[in-house]
Tab-separated table of C-alpha atoms in Angstrom:
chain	number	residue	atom	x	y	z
A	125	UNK	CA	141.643	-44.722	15.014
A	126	UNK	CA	143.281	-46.100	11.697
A	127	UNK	CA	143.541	-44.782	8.421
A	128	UNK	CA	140.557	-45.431	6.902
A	129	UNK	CA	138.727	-44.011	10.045
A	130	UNK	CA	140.496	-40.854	9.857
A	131	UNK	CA	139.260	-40.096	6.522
A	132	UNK	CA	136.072	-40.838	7.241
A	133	UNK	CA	135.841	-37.826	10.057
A	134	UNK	CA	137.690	-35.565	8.171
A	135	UNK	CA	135.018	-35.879	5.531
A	136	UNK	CA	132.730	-35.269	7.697
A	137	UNK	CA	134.218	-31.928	9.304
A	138	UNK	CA	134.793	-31.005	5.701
A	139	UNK	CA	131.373	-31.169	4.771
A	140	UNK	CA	129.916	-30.081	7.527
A	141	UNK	CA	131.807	-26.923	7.162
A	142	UNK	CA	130.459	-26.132	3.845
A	143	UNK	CA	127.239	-25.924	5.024
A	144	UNK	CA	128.179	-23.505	7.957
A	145	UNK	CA	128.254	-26.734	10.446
A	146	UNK	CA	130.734	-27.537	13.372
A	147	UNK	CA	131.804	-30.946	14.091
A	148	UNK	CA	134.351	-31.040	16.884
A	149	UNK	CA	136.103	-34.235	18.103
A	150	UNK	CA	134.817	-37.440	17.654
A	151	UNK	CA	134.971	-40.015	19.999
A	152	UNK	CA	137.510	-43.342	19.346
A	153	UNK	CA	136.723	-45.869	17.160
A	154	UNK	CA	135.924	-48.598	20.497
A	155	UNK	CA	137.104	-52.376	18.967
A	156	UNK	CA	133.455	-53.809	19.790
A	157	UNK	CA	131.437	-51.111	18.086
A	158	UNK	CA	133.589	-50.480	15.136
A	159	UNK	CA	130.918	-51.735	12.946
A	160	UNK	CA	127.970	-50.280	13.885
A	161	UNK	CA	129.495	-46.954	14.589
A	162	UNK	CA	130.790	-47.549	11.214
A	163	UNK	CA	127.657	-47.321	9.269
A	164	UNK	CA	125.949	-44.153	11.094
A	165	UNK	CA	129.192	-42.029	10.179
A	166	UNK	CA	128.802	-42.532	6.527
A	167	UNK	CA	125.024	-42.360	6.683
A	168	UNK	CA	125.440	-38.823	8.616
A	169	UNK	CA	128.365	-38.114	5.726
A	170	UNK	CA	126.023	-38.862	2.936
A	171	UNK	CA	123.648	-36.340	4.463
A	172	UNK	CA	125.554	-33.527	4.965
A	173	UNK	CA	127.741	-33.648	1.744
A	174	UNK	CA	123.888	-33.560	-0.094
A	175	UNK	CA	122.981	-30.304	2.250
A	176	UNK	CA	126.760	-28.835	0.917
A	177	UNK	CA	125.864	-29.709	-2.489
A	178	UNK	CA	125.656	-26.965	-5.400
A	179	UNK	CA	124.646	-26.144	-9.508
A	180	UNK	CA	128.209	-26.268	-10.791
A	181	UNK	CA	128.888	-23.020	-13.123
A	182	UNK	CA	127.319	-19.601	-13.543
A	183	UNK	CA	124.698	-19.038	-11.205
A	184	UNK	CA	125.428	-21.876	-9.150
A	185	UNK	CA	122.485	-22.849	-6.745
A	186	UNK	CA	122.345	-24.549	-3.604
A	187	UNK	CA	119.995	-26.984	-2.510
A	188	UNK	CA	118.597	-27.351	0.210
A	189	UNK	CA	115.985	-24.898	2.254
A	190	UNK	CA	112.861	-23.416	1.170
A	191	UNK	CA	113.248	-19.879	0.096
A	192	UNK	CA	112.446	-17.608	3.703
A	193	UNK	CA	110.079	-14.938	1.621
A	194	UNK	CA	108.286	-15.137	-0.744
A	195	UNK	CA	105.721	-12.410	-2.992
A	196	UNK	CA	102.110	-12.034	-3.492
A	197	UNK	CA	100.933	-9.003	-5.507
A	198	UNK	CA	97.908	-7.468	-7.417
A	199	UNK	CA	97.121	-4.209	-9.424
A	200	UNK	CA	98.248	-2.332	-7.209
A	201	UNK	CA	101.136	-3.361	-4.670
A	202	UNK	CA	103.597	-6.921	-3.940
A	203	UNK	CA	103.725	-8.235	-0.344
A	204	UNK	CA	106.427	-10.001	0.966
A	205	UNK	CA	105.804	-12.700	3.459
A	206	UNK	CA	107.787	-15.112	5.730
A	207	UNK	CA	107.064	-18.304	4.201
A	208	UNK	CA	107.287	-19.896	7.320
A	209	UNK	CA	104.404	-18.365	9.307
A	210	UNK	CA	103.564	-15.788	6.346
A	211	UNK	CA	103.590	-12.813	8.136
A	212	UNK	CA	103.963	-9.524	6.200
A	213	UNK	CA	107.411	-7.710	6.226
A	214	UNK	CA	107.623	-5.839	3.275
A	215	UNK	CA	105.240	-4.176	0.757
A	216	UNK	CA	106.155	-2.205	-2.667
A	217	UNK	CA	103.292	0.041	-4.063
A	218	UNK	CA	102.968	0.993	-7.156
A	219	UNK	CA	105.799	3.949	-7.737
A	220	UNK	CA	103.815	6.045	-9.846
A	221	UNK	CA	99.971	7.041	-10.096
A	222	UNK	CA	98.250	5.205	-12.979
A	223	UNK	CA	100.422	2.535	-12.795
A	224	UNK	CA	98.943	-1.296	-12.599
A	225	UNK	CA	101.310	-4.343	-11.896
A	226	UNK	CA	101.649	-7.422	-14.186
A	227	UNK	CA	103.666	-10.041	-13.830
A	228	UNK	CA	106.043	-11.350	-10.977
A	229	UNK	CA	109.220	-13.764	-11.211
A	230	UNK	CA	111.808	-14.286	-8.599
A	231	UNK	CA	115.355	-14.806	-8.403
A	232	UNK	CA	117.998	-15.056	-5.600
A	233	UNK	CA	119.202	-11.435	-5.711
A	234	UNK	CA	115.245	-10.236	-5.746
A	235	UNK	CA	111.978	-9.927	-7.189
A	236	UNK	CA	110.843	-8.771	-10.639
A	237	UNK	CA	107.960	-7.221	-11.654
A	238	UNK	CA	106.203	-5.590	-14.198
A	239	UNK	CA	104.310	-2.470	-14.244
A	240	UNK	CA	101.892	-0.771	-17.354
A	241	UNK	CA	100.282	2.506	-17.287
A	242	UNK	CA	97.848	1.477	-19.958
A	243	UNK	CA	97.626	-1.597	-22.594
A	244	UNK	CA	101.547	-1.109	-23.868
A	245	UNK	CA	103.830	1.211	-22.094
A	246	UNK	CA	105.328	-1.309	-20.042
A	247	UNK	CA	108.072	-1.167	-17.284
A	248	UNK	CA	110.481	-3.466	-15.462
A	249	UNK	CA	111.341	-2.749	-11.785
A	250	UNK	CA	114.047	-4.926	-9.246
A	251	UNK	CA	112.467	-5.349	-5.474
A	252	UNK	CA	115.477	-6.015	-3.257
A	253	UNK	CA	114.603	-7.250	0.530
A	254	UNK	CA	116.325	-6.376	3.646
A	255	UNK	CA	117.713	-9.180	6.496
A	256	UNK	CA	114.332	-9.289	7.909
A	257	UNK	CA	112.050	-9.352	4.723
A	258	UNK	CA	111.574	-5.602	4.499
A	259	UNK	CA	111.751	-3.631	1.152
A	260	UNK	CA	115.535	-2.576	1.091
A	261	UNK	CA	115.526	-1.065	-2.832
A	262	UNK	CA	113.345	-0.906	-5.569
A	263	UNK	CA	114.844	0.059	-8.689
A	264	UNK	CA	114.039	0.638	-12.371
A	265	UNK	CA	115.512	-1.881	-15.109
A	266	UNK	CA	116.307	-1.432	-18.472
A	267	UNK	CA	114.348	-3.516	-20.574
A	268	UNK	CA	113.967	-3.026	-24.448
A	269	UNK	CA	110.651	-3.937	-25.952
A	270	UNK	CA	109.300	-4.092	-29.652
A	271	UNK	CA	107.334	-0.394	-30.609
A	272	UNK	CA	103.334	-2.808	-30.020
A	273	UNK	CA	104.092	-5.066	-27.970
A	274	UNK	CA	104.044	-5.951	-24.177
A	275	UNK	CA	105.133	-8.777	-21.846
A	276	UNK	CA	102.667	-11.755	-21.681
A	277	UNK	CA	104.935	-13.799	-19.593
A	278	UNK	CA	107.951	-13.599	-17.416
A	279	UNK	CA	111.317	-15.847	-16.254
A	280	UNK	CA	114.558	-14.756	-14.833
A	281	UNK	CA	117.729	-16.633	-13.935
A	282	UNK	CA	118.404	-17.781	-11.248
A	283	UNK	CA	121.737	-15.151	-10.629
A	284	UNK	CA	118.887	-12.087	-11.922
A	285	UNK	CA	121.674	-12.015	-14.649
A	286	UNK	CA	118.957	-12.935	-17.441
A	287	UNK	CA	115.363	-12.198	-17.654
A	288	UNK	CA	113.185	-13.441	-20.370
A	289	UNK	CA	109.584	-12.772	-21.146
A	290	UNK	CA	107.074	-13.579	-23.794
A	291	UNK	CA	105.418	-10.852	-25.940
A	292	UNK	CA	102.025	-10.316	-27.690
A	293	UNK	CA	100.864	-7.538	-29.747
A	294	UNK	CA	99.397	-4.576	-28.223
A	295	UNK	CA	95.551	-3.973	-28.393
A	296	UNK	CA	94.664	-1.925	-31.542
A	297	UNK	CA	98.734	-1.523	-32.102
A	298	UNK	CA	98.460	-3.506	-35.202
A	299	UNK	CA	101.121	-6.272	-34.396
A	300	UNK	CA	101.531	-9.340	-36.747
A	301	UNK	CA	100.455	-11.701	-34.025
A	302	UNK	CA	103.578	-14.034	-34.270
A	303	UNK	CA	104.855	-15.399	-31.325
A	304	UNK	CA	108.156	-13.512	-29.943
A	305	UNK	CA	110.395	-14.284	-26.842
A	306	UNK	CA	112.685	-11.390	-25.544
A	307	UNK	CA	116.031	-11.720	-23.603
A	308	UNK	CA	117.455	-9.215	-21.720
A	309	UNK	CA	120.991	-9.712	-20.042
A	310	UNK	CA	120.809	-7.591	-17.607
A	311	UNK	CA	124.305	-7.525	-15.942
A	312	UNK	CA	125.857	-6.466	-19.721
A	313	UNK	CA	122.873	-5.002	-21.121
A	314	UNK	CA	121.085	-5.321	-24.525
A	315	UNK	CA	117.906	-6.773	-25.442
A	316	UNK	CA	117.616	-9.615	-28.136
A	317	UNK	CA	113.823	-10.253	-29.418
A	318	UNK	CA	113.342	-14.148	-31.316
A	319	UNK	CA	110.583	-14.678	-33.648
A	320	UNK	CA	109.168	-17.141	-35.398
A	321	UNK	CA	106.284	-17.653	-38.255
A	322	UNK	CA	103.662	-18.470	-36.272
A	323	UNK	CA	100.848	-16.893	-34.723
A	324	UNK	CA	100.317	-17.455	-30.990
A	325	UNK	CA	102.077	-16.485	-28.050
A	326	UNK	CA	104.806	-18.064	-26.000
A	327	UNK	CA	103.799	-18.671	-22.484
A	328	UNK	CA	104.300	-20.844	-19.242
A	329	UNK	CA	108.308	-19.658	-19.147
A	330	UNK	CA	110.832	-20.861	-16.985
A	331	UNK	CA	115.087	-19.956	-17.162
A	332	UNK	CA	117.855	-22.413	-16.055
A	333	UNK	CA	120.022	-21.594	-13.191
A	334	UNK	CA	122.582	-19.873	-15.645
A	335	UNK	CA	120.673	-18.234	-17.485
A	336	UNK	CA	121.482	-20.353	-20.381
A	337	UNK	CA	118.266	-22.051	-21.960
A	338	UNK	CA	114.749	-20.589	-21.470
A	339	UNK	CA	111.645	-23.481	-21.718
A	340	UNK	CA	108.212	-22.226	-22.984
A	341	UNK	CA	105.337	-23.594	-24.278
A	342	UNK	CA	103.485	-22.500	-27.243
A	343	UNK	CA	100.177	-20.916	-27.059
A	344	UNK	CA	98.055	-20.341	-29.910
A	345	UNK	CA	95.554	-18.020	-31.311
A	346	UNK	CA	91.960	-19.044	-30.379
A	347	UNK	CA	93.056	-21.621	-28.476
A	348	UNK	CA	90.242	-24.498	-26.906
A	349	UNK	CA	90.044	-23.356	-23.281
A	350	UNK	CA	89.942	-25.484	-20.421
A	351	UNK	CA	86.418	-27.266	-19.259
A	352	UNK	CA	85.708	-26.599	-15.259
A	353	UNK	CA	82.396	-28.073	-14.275
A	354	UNK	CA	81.646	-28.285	-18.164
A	355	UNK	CA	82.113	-24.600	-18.719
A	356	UNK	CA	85.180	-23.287	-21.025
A	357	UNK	CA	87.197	-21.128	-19.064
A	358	UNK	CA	90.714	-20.067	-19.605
A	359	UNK	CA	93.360	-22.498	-18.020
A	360	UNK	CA	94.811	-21.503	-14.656
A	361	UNK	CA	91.821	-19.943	-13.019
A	362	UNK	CA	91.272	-19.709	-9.871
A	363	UNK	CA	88.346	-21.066	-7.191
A	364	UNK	CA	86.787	-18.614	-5.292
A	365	UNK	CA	85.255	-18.527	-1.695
A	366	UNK	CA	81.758	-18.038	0.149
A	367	UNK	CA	80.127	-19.647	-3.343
A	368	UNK	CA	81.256	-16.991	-5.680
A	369	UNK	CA	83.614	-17.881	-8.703
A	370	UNK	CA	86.250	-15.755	-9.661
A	371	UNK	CA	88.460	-16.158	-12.964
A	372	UNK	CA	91.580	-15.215	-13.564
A	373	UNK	CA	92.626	-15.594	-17.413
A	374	UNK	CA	95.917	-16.546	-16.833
A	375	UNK	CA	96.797	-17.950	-20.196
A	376	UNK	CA	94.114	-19.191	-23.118
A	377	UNK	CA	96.363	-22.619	-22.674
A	378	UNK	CA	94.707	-26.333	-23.386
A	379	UNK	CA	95.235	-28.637	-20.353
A	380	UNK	CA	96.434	-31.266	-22.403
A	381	UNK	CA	99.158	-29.505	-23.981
A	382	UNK	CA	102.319	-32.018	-23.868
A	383	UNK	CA	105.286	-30.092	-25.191
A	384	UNK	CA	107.643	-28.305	-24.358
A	385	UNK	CA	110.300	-25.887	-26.166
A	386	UNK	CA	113.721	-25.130	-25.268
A	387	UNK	CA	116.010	-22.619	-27.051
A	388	UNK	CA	119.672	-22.663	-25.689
A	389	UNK	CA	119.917	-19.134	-25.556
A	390	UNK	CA	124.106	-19.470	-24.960
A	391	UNK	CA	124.623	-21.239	-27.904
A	392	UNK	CA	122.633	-18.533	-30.185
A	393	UNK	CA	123.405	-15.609	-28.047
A	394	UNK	CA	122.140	-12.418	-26.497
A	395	UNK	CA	123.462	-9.291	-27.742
A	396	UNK	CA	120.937	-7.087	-29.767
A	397	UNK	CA	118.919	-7.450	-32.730
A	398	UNK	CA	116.682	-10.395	-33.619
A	399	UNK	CA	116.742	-14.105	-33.277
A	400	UNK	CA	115.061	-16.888	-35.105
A	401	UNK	CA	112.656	-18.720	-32.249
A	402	UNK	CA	112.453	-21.688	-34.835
A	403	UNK	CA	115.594	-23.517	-33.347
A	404	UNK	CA	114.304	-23.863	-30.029
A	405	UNK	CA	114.410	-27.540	-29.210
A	406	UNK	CA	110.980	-29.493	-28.785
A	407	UNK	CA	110.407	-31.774	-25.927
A	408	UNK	CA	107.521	-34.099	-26.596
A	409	UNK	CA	106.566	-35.341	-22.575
A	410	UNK	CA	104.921	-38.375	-22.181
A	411	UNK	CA	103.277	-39.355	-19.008
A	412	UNK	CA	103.087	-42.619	-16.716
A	413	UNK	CA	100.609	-44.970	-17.978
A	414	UNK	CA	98.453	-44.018	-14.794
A	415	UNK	CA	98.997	-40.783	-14.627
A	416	UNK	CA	96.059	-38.247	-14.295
A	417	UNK	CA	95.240	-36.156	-17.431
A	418	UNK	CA	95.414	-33.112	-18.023
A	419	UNK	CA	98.736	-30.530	-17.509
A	420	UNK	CA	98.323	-27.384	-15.925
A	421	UNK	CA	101.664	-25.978	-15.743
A	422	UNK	CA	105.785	-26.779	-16.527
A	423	UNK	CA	108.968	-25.517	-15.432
A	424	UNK	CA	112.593	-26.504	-16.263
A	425	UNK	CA	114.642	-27.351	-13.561
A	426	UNK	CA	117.721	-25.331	-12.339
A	427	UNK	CA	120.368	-27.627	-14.204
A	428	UNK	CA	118.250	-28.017	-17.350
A	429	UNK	CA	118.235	-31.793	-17.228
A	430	UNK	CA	114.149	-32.166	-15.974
A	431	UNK	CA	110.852	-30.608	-15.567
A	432	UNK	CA	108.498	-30.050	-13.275
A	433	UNK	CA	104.714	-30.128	-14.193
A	434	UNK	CA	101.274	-30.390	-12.314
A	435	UNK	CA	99.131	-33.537	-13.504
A	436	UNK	CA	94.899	-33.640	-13.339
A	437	UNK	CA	91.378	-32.789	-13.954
A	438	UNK	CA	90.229	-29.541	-13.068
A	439	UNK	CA	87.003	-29.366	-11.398
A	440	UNK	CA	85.539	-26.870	-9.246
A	441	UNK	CA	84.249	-29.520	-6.983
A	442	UNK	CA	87.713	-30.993	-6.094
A	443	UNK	CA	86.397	-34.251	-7.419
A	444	UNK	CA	90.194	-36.632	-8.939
A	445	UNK	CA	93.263	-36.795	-8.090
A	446	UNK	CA	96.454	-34.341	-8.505
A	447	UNK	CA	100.113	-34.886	-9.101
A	448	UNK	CA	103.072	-33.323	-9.034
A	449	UNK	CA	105.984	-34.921	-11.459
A	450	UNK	CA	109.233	-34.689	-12.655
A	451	UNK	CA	110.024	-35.250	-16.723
A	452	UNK	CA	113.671	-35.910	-18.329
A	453	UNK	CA	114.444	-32.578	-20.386
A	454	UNK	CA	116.190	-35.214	-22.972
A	455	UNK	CA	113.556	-38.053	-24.583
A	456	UNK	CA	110.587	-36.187	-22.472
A	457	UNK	CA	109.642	-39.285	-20.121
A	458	UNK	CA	108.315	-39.099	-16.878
A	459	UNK	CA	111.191	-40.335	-14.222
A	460	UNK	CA	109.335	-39.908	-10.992
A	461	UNK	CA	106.241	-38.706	-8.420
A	462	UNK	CA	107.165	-35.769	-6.375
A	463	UNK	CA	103.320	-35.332	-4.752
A	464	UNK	CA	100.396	-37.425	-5.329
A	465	UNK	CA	97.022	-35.263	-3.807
A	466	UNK	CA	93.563	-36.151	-3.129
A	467	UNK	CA	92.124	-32.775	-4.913
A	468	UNK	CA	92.123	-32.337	-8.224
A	469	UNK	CA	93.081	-28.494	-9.963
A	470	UNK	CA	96.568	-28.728	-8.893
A	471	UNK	CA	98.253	-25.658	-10.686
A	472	UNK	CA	102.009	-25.775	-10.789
A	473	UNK	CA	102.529	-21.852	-10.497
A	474	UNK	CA	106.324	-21.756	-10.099
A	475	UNK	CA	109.019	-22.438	-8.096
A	476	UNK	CA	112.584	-21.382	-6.175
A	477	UNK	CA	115.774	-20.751	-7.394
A	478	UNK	CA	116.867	-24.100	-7.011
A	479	UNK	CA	114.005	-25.841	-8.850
A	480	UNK	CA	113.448	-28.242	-5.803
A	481	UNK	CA	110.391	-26.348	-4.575
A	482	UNK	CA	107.653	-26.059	-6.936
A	483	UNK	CA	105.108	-23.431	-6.015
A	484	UNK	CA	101.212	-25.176	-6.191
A	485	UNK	CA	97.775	-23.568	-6.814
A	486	UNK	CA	95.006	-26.166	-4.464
A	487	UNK	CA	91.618	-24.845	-4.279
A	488	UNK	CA	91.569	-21.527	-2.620
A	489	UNK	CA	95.349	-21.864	-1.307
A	490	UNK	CA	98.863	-21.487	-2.652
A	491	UNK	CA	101.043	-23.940	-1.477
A	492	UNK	CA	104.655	-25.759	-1.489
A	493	UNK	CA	105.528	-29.677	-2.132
A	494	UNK	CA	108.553	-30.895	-0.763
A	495	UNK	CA	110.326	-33.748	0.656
A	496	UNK	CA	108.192	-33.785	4.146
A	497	UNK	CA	104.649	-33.333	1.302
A	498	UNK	CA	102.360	-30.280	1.057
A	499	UNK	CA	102.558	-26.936	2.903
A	500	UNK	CA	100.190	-24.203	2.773
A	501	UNK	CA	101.932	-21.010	2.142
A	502	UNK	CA	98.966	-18.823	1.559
A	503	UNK	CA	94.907	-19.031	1.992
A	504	UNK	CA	93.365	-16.453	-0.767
A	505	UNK	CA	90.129	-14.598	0.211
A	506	UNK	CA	89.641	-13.375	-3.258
A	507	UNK	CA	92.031	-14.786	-5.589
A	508	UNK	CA	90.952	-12.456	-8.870
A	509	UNK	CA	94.416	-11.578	-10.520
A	510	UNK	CA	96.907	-13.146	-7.421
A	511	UNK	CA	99.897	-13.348	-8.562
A	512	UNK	CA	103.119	-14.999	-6.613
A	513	UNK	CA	106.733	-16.354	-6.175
A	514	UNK	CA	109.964	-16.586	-4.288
């Protein structure tokens, strides 16, 4: 074995290392197959050094496997599931009586969710899981919000060092209506509130890996609602089963909204006190040529350098075609086709720590897209109000 050869296998026992692998001796180079043993090394080091391969920085984040849980929750409790066979392993009720649960957002040190005892008392609780999936701690978070107002929307960073959420004025609280995005570092503490002039809410949120730039997109007041069989019905419902309909209002957002904000939270800071939302960066995204219309649903990735978004009709009969695509964060063009599907409705719901596997809303199912296609995580019987991630 010469030099050159050498190096080769000790980058390959390097690698393999980093992602928890053993390589033990590899046989000598043999004159006549130098070549074509040659070729499969480096192919085999190419894959391995991508498994090893991390987010540089604060809340670095590996890619590579599916998250093993995930959450589904309602009103009243969140379910944790294996995502492989999606058997139930965990469940967190509501803590107190009279409590309802909102929203849901993931991150790799647990789940996040929010709770309300009645239009605006709202509350922010931490669901850690045990090695098998089973509720380990749940435990209350402090988490400053405006006097009126309560959390429309929810995102936390990837480390659960940052969570951000969009807020709307309580009903009958009197609140000016403008739109308002809240950041709360939760390792240091302090909540810092960013407004702008005008009226709408601020929606469809998604955090970098750090922590360090939340993307939103801007929904406003009396918004046109989304057409399903030529009715106008908020954006993001949900299909129902046995011939019933059920809606879920998730947001009042157009389908054909193309935009996308970013505000580099590092550069303005956290802290306390207010912000000014008006120097969050727009993104204006332009789809392929023949791409479907319609956008239900956008997420920035875990490095900040692309989004994710779910391309289509919507139409209760399945009738079009759905696709799942990736967007450069910088002039807003789209670079590539992660999923092209045979159904239209596809509803990009959310996604993993890493950003590499988007959560999907199909029909009557939640599922996955990744390298190998679709997976079904989840068949809903009655989908009213489901809300999920991992």
């Amino acid at each position: 074995m010469n030099a050159a050869e050498e190096r080769v296998v000790a980058r390959l026992r390097d690698a393999a290392g980093a992602v928890g692998e053993t390589v033990g001796e590899v046989p000598p180079f043999p004159e006549a197959c130098r070549t074509k043993w040659w070729a499969p090394v480096l192919a085999a080091v190419a894959v391995v050094v991508t498994a090893a391969v991390v987010t540089a920085g604060v809340g670095a984040v590996a890619v590579g496997r599916a998250p093993e849980y995930f959450a589904v929750g309602d009103e009243h409790d969140v379910v944790f599931r294996r995502s492989d066979t999606g058997q139930e392993t965990g469940r967190f009720p509501v803590p107190e009586p009279g409590l309802r649960f909102g929203l849901l957002a993931s991150a790799r040190d647990g789940f996040y969710v929010s709770a309300s005892a009645d239009a605006c008392a709202t509350r922010f609780f931490r669901v850690r899981l045990g090695p098998g999936g089973e509720v380990a701690r749940a435990e209350p978070l402090t988490v400053e919000l405006p006097e009126g107002t309560r959390p429309v929307s929810l995102a936390v960073s990837a480390d659960g060092a940052r969570l951000a959420y969009g807020l709307s004025g309580c009903p009958g609280a009197g609140a000016d209506g403008v739109e308002r995005l809240g950041v709360t570092d939760l390792t240091g503490g302090g909540s810092r509130i960013f407004a702008s002039r005008r009226q709408g809410m601020v929606g469809r949120l998604s955090v970098t890996g750090d922590g360090r730039s939340v993307a939103f997109q801007r929904v406003e007041a009396g918004v046109t609602l989304s057409a399903v069989d030529g009715r106008e019905v908020p954006e993001g419902t949900v299909a129902g089963t046995a011939g019933r309909r059920w809606w879920e209002p998730v947001f009042d957002v157009k389908s054909d909204i193309s935009e996308v904000w970013v505000l580099d939270v590092g550069a303005v800071g956290t802290g306390t006190g207010g912000g000014d939302l008006g120097v969050a960066r727009r993104v204006g995204l332009r789809p392929a040529p023949d791409a479907p219309t319609g956008m239900h649903g956008v997420r920035i990735s875990a490095d900040g350098r692309s989004f994710t978004a779910a391309l289509g009709p919507v139409r209760s009969d399945g009738k079009g075609t759905g696709v799942i695509v990736r967007f450069d964060a910088g002039d807003g063009g789209q670079t590539e086709v992660l999923h092209r599907d045979g159904t239209s409705g596809l509803r990009l719901l959310g996604g993993d720590a890493s950003g590499d596997h988007p959560l999907v809303l199909r029909g009557d199912e939640i599922g996955t897209v990744g390298t190998d296609g679709y997976r079904t995580l989840l068949r809903l019987r009655e989908p009213e109000g489901v809300r999920i991630a991992w």
